[in-house]
PDB file of C-alpha atoms in Angstrom:
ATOM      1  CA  UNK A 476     129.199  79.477 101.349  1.00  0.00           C
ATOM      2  CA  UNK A 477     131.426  82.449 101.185  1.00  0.00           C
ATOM      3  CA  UNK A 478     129.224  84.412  98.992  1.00  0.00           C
ATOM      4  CA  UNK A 479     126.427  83.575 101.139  1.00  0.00           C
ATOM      5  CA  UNK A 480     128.172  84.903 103.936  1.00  0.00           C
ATOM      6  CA  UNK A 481     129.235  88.571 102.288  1.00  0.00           C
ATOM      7  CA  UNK A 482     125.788  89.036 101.480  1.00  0.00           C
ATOM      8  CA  UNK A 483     124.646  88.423 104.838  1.00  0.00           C
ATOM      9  CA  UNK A 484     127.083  90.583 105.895  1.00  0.00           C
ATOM     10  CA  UNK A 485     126.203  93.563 103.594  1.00  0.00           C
ATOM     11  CA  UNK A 486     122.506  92.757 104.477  1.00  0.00           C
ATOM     12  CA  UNK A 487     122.680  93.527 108.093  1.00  0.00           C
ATOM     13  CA  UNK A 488     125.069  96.155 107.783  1.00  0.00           C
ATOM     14  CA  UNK A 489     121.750  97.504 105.601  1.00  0.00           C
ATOM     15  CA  UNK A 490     119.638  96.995 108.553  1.00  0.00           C
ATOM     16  CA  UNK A 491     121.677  98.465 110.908  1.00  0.00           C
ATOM     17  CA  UNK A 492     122.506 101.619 109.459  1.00  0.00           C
ATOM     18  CA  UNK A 493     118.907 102.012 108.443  1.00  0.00           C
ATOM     19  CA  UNK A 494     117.705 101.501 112.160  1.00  0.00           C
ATOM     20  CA  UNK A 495     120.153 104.479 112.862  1.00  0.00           C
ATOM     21  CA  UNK A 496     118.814 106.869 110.460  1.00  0.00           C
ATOM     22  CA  UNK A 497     115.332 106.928 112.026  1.00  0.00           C
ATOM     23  CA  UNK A 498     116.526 107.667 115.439  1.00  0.00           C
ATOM     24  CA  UNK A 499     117.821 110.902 114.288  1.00  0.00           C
ATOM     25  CA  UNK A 500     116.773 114.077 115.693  1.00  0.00           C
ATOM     26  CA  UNK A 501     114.174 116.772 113.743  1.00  0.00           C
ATOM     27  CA  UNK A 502     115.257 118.791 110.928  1.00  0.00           C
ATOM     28  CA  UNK A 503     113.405 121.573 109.063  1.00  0.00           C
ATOM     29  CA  UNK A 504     115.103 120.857 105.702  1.00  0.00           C
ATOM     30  CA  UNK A 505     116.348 118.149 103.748  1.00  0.00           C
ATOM     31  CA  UNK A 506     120.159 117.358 103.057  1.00  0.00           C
ATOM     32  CA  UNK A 507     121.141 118.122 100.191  1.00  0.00           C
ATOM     33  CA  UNK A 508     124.907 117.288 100.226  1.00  0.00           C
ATOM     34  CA  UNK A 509     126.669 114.506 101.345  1.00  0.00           C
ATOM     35  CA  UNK A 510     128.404 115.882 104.215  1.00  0.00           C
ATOM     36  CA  UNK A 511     125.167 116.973 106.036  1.00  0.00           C
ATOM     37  CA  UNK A 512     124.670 113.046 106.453  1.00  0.00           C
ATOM     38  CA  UNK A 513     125.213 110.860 109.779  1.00  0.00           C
ATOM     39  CA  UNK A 514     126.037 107.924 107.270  1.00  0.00           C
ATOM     40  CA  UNK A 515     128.487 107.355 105.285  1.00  0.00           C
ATOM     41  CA  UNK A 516     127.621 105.663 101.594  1.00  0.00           C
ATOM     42  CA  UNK A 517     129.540 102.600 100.848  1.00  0.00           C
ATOM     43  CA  UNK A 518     132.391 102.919  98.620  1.00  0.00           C
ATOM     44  CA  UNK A 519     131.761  99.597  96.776  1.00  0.00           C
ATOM     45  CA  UNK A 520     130.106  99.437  93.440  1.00  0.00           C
ATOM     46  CA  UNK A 521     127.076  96.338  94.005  1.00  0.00           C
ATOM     47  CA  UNK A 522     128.253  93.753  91.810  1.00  0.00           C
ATOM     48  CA  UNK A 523     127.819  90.438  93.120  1.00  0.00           C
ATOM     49  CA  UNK A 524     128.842  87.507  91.821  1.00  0.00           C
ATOM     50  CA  UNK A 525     125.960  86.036  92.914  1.00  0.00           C
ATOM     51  CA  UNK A 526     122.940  87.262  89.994  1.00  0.00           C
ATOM     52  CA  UNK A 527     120.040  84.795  91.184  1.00  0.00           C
ATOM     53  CA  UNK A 528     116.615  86.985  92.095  1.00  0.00           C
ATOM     54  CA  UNK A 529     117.945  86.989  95.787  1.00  0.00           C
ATOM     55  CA  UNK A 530     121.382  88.292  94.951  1.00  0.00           C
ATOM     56  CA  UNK A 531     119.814  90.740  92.900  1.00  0.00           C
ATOM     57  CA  UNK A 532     117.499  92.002  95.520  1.00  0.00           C
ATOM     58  CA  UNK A 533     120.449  92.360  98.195  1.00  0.00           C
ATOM     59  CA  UNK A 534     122.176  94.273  95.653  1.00  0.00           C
ATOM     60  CA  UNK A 535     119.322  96.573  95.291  1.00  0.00           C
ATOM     61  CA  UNK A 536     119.150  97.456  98.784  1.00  0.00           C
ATOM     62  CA  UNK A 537     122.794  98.115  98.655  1.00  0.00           C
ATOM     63  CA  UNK A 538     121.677 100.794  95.859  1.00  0.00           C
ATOM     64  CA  UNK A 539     118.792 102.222  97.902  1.00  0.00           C
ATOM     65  CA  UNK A 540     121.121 102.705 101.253  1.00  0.00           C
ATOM     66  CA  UNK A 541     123.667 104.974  98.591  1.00  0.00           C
ATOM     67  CA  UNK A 542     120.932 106.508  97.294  1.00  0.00           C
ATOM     68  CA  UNK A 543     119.260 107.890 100.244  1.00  0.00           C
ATOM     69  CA  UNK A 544     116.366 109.675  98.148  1.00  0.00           C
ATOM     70  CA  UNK A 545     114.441 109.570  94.994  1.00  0.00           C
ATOM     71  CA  UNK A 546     111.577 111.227  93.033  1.00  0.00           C
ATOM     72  CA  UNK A 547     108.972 109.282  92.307  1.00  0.00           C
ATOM     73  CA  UNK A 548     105.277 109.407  90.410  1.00  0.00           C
ATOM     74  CA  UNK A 549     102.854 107.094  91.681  1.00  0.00           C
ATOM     75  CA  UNK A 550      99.618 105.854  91.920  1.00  0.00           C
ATOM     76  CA  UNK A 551      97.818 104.696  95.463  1.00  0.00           C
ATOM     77  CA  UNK A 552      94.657 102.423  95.674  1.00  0.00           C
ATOM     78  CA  UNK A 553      93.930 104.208  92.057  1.00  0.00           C
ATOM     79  CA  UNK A 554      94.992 108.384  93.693  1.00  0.00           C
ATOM     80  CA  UNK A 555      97.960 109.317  91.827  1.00  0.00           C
ATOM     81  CA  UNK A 556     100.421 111.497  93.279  1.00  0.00           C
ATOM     82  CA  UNK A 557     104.344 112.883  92.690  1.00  0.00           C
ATOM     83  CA  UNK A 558     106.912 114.190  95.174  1.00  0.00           C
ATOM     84  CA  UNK A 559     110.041 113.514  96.769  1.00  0.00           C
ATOM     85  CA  UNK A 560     111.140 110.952  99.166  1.00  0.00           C
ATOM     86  CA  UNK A 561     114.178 110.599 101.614  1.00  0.00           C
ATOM     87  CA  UNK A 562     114.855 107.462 103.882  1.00  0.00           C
ATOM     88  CA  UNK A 563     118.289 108.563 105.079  1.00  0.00           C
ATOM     89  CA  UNK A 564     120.161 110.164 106.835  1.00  0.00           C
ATOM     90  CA  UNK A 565     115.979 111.498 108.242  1.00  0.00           C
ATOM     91  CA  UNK A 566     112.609 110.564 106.882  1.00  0.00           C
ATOM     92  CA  UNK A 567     111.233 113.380 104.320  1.00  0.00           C
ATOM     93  CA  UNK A 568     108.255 113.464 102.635  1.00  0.00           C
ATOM     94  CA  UNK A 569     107.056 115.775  99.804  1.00  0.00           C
ATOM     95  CA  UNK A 570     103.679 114.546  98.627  1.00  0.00           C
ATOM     96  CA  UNK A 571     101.071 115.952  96.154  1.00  0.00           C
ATOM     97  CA  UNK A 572      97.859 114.528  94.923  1.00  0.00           C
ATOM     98  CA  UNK A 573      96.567 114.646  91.406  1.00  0.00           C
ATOM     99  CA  UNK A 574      93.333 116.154  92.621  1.00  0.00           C
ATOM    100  CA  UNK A 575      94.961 118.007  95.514  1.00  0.00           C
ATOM    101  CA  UNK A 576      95.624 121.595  95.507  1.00  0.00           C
ATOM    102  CA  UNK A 577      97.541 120.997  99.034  1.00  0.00           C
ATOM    103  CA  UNK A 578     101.169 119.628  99.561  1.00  0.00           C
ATOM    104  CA  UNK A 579     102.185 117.391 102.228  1.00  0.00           C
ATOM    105  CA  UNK A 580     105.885 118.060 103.835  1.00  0.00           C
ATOM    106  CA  UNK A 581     107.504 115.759 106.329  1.00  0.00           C
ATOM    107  CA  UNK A 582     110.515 116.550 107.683  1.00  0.00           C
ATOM    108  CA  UNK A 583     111.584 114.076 110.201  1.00  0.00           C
ATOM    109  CA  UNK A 584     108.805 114.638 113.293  1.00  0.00           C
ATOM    110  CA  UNK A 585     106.980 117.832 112.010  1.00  0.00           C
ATOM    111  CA  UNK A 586     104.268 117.890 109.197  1.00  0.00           C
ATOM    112  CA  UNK A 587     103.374 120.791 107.301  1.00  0.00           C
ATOM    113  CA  UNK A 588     100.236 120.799 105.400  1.00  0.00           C
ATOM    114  CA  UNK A 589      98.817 123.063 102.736  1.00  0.00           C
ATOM    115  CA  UNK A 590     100.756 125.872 100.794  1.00  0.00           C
ATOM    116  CA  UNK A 591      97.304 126.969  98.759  1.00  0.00           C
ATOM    117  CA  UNK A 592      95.329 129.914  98.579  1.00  0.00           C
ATOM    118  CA  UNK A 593      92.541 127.582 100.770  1.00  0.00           C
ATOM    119  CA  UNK A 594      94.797 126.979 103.073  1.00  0.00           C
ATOM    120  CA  UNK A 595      95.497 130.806 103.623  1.00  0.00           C
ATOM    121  CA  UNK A 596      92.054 131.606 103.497  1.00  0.00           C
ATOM    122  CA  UNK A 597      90.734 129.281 105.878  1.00  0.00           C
ATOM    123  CA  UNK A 598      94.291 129.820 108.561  1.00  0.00           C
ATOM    124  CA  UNK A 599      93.909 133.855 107.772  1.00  0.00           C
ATOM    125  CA  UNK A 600      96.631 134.636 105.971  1.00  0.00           C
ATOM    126  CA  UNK A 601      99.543 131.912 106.545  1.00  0.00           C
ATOM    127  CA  UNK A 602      99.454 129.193 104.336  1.00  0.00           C
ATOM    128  CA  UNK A 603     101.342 126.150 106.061  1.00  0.00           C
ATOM    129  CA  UNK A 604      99.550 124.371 109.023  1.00  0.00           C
ATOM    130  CA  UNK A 605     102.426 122.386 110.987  1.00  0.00           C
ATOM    131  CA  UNK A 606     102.025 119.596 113.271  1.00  0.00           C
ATOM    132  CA  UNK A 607     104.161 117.873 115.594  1.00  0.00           C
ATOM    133  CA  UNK A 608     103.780 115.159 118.458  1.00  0.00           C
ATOM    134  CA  UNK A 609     107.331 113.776 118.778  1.00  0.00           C
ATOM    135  CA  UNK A 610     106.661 110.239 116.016  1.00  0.00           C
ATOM    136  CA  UNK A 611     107.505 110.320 112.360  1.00  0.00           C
ATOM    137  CA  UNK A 612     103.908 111.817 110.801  1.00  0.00           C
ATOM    138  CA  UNK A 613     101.754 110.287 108.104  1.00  0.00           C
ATOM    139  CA  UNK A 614     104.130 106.696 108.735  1.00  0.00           C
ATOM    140  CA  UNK A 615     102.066 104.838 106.644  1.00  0.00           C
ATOM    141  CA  UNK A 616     101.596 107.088 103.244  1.00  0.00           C
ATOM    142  CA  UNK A 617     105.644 107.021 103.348  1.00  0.00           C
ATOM    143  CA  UNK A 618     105.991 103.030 103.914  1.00  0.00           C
ATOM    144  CA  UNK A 619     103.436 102.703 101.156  1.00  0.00           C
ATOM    145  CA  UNK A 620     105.778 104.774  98.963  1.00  0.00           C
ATOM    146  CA  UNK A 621     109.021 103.993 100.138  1.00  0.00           C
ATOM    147  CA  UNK A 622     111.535 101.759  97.662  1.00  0.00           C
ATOM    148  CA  UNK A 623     113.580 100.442 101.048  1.00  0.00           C
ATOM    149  CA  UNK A 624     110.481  98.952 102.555  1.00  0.00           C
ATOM    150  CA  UNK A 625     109.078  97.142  99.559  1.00  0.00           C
ATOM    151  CA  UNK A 626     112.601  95.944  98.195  1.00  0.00           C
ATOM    152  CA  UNK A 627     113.448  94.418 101.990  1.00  0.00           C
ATOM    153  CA  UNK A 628     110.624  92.648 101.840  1.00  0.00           C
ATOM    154  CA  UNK A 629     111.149  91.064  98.539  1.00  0.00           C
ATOM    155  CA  UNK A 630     114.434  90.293  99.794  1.00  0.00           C
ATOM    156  CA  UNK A 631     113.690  88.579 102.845  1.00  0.00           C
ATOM    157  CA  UNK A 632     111.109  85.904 100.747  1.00  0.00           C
ATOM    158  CA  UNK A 633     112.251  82.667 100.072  1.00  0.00           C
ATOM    159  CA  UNK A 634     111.993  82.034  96.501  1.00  0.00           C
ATOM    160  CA  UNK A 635     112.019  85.887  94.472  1.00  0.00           C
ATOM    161  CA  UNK A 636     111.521  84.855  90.684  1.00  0.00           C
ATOM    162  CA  UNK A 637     112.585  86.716  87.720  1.00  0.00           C
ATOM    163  CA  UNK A 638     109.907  86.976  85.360  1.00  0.00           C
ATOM    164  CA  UNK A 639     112.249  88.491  82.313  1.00  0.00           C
ATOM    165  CA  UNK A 640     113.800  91.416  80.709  1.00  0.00           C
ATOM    166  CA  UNK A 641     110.580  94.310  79.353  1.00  0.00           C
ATOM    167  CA  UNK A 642     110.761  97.864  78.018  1.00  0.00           C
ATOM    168  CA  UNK A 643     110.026  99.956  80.723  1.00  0.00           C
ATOM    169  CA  UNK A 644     109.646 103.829  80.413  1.00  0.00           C
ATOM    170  CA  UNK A 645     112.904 105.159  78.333  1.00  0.00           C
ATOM    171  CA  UNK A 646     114.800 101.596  78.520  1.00  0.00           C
ATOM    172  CA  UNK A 647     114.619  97.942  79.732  1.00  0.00           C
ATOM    173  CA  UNK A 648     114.299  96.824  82.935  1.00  0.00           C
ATOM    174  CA  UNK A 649     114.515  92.981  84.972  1.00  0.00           C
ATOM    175  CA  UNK A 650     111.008  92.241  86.450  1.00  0.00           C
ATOM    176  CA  UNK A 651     111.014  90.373  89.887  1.00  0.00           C
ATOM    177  CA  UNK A 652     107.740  89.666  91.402  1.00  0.00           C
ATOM    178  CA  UNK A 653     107.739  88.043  95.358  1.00  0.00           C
ATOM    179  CA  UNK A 654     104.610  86.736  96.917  1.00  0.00           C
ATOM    180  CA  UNK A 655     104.206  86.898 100.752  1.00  0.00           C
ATOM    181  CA  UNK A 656     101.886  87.030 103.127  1.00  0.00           C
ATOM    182  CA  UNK A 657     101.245  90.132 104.888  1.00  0.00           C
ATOM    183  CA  UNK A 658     103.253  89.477 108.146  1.00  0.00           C
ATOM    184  CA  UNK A 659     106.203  87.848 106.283  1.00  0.00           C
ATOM    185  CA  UNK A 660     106.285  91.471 104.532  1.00  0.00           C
ATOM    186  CA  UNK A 661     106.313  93.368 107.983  1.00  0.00           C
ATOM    187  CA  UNK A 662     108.719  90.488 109.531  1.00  0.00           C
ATOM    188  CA  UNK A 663     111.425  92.134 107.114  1.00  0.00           C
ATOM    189  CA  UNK A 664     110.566  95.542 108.400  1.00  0.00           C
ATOM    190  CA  UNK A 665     113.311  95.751 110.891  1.00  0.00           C
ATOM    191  CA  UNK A 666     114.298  99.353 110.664  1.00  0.00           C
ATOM    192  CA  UNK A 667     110.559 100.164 111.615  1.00  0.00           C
ATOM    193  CA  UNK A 668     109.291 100.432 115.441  1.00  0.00           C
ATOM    194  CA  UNK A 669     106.540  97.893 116.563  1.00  0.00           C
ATOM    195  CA  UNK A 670     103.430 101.197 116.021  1.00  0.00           C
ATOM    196  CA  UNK A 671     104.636 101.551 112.022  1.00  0.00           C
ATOM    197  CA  UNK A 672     105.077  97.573 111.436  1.00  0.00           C
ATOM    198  CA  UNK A 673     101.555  96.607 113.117  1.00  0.00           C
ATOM    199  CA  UNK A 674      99.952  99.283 111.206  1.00  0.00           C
ATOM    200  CA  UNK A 675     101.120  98.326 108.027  1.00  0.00           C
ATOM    201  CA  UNK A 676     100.487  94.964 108.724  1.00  0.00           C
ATOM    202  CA  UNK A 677      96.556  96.271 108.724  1.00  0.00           C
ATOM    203  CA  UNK A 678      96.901  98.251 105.485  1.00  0.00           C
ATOM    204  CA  UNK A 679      98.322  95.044 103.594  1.00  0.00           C
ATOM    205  CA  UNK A 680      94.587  92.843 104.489  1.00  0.00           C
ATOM    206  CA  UNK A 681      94.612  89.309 105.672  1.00  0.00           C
ATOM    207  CA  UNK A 682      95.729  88.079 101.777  1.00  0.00           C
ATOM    208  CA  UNK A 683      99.295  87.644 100.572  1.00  0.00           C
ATOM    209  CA  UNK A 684     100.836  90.707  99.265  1.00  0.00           C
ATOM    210  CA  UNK A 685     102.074  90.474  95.603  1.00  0.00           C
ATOM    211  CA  UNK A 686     105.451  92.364  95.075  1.00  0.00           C
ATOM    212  CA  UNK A 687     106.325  93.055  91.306  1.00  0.00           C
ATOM    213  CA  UNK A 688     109.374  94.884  91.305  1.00  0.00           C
ATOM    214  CA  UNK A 689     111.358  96.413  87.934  1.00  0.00           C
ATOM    215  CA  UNK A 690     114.996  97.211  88.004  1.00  0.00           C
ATOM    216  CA  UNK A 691     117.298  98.425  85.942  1.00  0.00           C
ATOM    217  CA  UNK A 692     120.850  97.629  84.881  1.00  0.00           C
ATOM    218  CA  UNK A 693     122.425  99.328  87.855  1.00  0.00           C
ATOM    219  CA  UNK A 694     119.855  97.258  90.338  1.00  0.00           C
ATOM    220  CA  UNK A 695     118.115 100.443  91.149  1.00  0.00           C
ATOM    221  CA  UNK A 696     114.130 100.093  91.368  1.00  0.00           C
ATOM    222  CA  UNK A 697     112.316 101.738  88.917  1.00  0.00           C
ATOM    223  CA  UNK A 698     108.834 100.778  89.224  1.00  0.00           C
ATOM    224  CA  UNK A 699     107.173  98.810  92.192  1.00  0.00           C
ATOM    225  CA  UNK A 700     103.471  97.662  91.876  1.00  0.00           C
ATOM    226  CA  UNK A 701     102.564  95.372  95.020  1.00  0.00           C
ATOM    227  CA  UNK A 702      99.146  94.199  94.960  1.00  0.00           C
ATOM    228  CA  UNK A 703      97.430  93.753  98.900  1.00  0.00           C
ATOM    229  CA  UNK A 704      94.116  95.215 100.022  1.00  0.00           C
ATOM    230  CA  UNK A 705      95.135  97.835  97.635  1.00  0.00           C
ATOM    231  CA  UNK A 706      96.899  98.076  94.244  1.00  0.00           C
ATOM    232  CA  UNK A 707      99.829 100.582  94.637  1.00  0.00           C
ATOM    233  CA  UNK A 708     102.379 101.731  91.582  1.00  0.00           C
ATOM    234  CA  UNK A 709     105.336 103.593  92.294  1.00  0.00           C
ATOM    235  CA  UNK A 710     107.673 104.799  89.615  1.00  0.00           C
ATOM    236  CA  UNK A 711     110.971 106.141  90.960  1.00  0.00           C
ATOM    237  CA  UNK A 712     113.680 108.156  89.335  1.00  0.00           C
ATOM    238  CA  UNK A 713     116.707 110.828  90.199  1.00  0.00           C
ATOM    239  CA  UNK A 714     118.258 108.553  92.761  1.00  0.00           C
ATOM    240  CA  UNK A 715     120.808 110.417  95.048  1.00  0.00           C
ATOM    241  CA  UNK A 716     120.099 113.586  93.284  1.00  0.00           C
ATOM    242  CA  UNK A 717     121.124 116.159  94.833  1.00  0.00           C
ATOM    243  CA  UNK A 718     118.471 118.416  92.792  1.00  0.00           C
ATOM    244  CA  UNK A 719     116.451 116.863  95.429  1.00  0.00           C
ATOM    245  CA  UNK A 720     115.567 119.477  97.775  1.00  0.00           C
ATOM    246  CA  UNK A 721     112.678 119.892 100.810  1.00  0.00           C
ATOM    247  CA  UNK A 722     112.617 123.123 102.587  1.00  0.00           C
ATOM    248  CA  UNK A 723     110.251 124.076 105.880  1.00  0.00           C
ATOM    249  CA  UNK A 724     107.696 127.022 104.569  1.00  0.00           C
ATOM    250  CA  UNK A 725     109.003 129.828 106.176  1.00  0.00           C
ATOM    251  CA  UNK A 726     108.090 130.230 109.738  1.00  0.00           C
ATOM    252  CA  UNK A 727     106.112 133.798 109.368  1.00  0.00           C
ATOM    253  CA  UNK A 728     104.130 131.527 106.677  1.00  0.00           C
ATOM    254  CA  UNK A 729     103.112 128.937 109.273  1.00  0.00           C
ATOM    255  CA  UNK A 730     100.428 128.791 111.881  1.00  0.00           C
ATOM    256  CA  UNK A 731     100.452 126.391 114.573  1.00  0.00           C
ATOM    257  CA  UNK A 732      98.760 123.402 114.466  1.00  0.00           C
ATOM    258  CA  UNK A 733      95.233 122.572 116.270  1.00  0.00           C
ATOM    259  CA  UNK A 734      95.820 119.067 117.194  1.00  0.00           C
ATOM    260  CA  UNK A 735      98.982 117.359 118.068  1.00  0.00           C
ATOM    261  CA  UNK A 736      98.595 115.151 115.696  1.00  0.00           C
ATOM    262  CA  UNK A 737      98.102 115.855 111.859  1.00  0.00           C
ATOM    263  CA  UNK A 738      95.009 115.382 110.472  1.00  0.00           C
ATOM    264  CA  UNK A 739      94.023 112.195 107.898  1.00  0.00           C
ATOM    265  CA  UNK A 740      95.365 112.670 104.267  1.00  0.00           C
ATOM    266  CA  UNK A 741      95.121 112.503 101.810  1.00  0.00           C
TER     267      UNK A 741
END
């Protein structure tokens, strides 16, 4: 009972402070240091006693609210894509497509799209279009990608199994796979407003949502495939590096956006 209760402690603490970091204000770059951040990073290595699936999975999330950001390589309903992604202390996005000459930048409520010689052609001369209508843009290409949404939802099921220790990459890695139903998996999504869960609610499809999940031996999620209306693979790696870096195009590169909302993409 009193391990129980320490994890459920350290769970909603999780919650909490991740419900803070998207009320934060806009920010046209990313922080790169730790004292730019509104939270501070527990001190506490995660090593609970507790090494079933579901202790595992707290642990995890433990990792991910340290973390803060992480490259990543993946591949959406079969588009594959690399970037950079930050869940705290703001949302940041940097996202290009394999076939895309375009890049995507979110920083907190303002989009910037393009940074190609199209884009400068078709703008006449600057080559970032920027868009901004007060919401976090493009919400549901980041909770597709992002490690804290998947892993709290895996967390939050009742019976995560561990399906065994594989080579994975450069090393070996635990497997976990979880299988909800689509509004189990946006029940866990606390830290998201009502608009972001209900729309990713419709991206999952009415069938259960199969979460595989591989970690390594410091708990920190290294690939996530879930399996829903679409397949979706997500490898992840530099957690917390500071190397990690999204910058706003300089403004005499950027013209103002048409609509104020950004368009579909990719």
């Amino acid at each position: 009972m009193g391990a129980r209760a320490h994890w459920a402690g350290a769970l909603l603490a999780v919650v909490l402070l991740a419900g803070a970091a998207t009320g934060c204000t806009a920010s046209e770059r990313t922080p790169d240091r730790a004292e730019s951040s509104t939270a501070t990073p527990t001190t506490a290595q995660p090593s609970p006693t507790d090494r079933s699936p579901h202790g595992v999975l707290l642990s995890a999330q433990l990792v991910l609210h340290d973390a803060r950001r992480a490259g990543y390589t993946a591949v959406l309903g079969g588009q594959g894509a690399q970037g950079e992604l930050f869940w705290a202390p703001k949302t940041v996005l940097k996202y290009q497509a394999d076939s895309e000459s375009r890049v995507l930048m979110v920083l907190d409520t303002s989009a910037y799209l393009g940074g190609d010689p199209e884009s400068a052609a078709r703008l006449g001369g600057p080559h970032w279009q920027k868009f901004s209508n007060g919401r976090i843009p493009y919400g549901d290409l980041i909770d597709r990608l992002s490690p804290v949404v998947a892993v709290a939802a895996a967390a939050a099921a009742d019976d995560p199994q561990l399906v065994g220790e594989e080579e994975l990459l450069d090393g070996t890695a635990q497997h976990y796979r979880v299988t909800v139903t689509a509004a189990r998996y946006v029940a866990a999504q606390t830290q998201l407003d009502p608009a972001r869960r209900q729309a990713l609610e419709a991206a999952l499809g009415p069938g259960d949502v199969v979460l595989d999940l591989w970690l390594d031996d410091s708990d920190r999620l290294v690939r996530l495939r879930r399996a829903a209306a679409e397949v979706d693979t997500v490898d992840y790696d530099e957690f917390g590096s500071s190397a990690l870096s999204v910058q706003a195009p300089a403004e005499a590169d950027v013209a103002p956006g048409t609509d104020a909302s950004p368009p579909a993409f990719p």
